[in-house]
PDB file of C-alpha atoms in Angstrom:
ATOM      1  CA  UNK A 216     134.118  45.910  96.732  1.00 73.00           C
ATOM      2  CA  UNK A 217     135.444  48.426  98.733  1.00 73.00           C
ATOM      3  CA  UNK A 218     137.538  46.366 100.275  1.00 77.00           C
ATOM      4  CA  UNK A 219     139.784  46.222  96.884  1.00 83.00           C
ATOM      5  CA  UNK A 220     141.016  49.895  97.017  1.00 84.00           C
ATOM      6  CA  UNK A 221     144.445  49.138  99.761  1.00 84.00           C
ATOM      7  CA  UNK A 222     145.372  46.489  97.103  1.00 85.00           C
ATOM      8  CA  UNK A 223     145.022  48.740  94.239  1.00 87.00           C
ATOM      9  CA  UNK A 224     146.883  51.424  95.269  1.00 85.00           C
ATOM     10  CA  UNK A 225     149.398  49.493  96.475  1.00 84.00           C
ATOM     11  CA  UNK A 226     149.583  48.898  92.484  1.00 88.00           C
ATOM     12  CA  UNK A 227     149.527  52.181  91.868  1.00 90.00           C
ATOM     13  CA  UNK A 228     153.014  52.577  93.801  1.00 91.00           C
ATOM     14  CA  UNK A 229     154.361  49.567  91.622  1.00 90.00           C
ATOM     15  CA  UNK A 230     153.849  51.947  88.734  1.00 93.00           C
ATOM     16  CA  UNK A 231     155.695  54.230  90.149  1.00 93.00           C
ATOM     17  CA  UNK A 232     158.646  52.346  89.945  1.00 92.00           C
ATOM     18  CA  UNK A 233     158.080  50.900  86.531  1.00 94.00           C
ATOM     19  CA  UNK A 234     158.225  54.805  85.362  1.00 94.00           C
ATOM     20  CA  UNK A 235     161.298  55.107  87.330  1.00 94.00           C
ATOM     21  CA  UNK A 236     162.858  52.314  85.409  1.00 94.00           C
ATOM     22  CA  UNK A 237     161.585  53.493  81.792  1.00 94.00           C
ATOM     23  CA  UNK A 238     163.290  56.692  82.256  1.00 92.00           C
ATOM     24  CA  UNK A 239     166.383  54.997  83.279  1.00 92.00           C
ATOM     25  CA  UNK A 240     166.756  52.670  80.777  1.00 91.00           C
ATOM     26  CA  UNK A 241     165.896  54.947  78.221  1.00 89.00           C
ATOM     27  CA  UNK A 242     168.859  56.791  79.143  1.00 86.00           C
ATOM     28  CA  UNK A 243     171.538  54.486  78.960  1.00 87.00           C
ATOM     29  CA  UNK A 244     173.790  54.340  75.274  1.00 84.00           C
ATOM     30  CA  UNK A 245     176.692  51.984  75.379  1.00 84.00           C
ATOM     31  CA  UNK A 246     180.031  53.500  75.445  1.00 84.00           C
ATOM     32  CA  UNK A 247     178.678  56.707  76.510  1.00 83.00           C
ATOM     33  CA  UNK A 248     177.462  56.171  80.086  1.00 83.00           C
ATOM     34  CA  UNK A 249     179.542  58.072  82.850  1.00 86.00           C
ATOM     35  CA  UNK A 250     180.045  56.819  86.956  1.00 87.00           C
ATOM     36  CA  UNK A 251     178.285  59.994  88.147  1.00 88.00           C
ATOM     37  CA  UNK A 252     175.399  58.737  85.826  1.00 88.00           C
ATOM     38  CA  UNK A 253     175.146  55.560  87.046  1.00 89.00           C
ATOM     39  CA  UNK A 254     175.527  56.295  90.455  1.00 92.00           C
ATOM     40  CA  UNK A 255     172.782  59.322  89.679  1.00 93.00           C
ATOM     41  CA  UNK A 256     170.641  56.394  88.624  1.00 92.00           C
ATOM     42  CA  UNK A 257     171.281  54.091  91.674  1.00 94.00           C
ATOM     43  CA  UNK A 258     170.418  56.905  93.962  1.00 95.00           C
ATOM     44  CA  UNK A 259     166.909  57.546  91.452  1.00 94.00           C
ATOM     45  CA  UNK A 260     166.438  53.650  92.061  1.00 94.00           C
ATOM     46  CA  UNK A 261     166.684  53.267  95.542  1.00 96.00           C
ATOM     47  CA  UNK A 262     164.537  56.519  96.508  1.00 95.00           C
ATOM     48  CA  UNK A 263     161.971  55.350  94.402  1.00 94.00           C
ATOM     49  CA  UNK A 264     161.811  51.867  95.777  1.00 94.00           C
ATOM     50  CA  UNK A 265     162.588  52.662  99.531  1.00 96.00           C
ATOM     51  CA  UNK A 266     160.013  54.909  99.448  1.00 95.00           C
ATOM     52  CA  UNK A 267     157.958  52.502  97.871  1.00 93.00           C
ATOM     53  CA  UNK A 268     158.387  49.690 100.325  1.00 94.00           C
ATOM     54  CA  UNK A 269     157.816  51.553 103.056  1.00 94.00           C
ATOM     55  CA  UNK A 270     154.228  53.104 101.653  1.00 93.00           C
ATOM     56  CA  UNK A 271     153.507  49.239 100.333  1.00 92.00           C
ATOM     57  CA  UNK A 272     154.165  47.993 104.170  1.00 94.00           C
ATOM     58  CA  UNK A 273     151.758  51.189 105.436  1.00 92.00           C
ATOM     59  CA  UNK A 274     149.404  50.643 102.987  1.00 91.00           C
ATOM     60  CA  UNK A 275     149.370  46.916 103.927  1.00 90.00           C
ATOM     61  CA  UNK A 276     148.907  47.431 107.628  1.00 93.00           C
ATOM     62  CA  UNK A 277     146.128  50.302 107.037  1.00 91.00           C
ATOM     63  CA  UNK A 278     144.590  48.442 104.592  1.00 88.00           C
ATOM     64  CA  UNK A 279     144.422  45.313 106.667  1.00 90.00           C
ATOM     65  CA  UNK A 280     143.216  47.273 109.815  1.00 90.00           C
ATOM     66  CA  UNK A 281     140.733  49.073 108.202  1.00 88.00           C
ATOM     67  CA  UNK A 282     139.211  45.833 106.315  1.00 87.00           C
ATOM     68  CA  UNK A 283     138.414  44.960 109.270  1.00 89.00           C
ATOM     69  CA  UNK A 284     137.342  47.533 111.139  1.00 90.00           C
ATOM     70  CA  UNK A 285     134.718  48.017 108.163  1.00 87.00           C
ATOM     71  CA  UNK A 286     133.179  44.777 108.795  1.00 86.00           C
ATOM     72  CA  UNK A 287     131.976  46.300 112.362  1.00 90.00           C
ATOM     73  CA  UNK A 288     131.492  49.919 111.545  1.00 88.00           C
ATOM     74  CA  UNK A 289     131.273  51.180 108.137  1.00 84.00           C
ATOM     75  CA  UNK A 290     131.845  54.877 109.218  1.00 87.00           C
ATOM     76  CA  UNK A 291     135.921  53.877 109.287  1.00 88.00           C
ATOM     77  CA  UNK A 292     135.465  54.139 105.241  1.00 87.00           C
ATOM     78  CA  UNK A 293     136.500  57.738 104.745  1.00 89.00           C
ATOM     79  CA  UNK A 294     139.202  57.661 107.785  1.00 88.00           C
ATOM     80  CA  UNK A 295     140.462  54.663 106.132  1.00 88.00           C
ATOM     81  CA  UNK A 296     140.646  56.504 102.982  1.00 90.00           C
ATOM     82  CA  UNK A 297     142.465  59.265 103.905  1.00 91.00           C
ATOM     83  CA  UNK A 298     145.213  57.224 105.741  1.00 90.00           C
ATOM     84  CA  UNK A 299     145.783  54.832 102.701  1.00 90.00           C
ATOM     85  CA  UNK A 300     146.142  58.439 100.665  1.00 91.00           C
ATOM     86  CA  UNK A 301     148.430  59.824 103.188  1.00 92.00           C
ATOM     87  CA  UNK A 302     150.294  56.495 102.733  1.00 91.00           C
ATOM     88  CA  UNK A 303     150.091  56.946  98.829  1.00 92.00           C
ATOM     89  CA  UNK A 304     152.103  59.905  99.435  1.00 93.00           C
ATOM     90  CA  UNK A 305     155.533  59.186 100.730  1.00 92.00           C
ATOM     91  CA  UNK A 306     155.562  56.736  97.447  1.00 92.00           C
ATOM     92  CA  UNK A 307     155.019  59.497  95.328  1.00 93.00           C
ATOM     93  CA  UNK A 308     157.239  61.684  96.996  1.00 95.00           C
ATOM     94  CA  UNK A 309     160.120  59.097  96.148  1.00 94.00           C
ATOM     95  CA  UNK A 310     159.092  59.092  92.590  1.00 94.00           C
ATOM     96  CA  UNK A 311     159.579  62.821  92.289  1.00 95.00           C
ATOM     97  CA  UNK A 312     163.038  62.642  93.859  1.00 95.00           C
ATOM     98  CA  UNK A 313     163.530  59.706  91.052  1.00 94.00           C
ATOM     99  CA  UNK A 314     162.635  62.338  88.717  1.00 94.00           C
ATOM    100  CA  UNK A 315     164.548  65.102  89.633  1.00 94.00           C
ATOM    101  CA  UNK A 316     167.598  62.677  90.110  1.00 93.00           C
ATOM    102  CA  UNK A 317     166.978  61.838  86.858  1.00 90.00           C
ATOM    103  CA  UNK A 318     167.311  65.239  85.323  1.00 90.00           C
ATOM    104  CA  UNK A 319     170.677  65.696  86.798  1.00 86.00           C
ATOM    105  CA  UNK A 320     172.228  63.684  84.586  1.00 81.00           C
ATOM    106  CA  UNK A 321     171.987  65.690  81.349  1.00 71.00           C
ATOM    107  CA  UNK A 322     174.384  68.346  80.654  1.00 66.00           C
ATOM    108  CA  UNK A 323     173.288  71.534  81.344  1.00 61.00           C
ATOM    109  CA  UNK A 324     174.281  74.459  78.715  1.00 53.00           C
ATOM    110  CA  UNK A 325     173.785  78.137  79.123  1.00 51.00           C
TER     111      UNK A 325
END
């Protein structure tokens, strides 16, 4: 069973994304959507998902390692833990660029 917890939060960073994409979406009106918007949203987009390959492929590699290495020695639990939530991170950390990208693109009135 605790062999389960690389592959869910490697879903975790695929909901990330999927909040990403809501926001996005939600903010598009026909007729009324301007180039720095768009390209405001590309830039959300692709933080977002960079970030979140690149914690998928080290949470795929840790998690791989360390499902292993458990077999043998069941003290690598908590050591895989932490690396999988260090890993977690840098997807996060592209969702809250996403966000604050995101913001940019209402106008801002005093």
């Amino acid at each position: 069973m605790k062999s389960l917890i690389p592959v869910v939060m490697s879903g975790i960073i695929a909901v990330y994304g999927l909040v990403v994409a809501v926001l996005i979406s939600g903010k598009i009106k026909p007729g009324d959507y301007s180039l720095f918007a768009g390209f405001i949203h590309l830039a959300a987009g692709l933080a977002c998902g960079f970030t979140g390959m690149a914690a998928g492929y080290a949470i795929g590699i840790v998690g791989d390692a360390c499902v292993r290495a458990y077999v043998y020695e069941s003290k690598v639990f908590v050591t895989m833990i932490l690396i999988l939530i260090f890993a977690e991170v840098l997807g996060l950390y592209g969702l809250i660029v996403a966000l604050i990208l995101d913001t940019q693109t209402t106008p801002m009135g005093c």
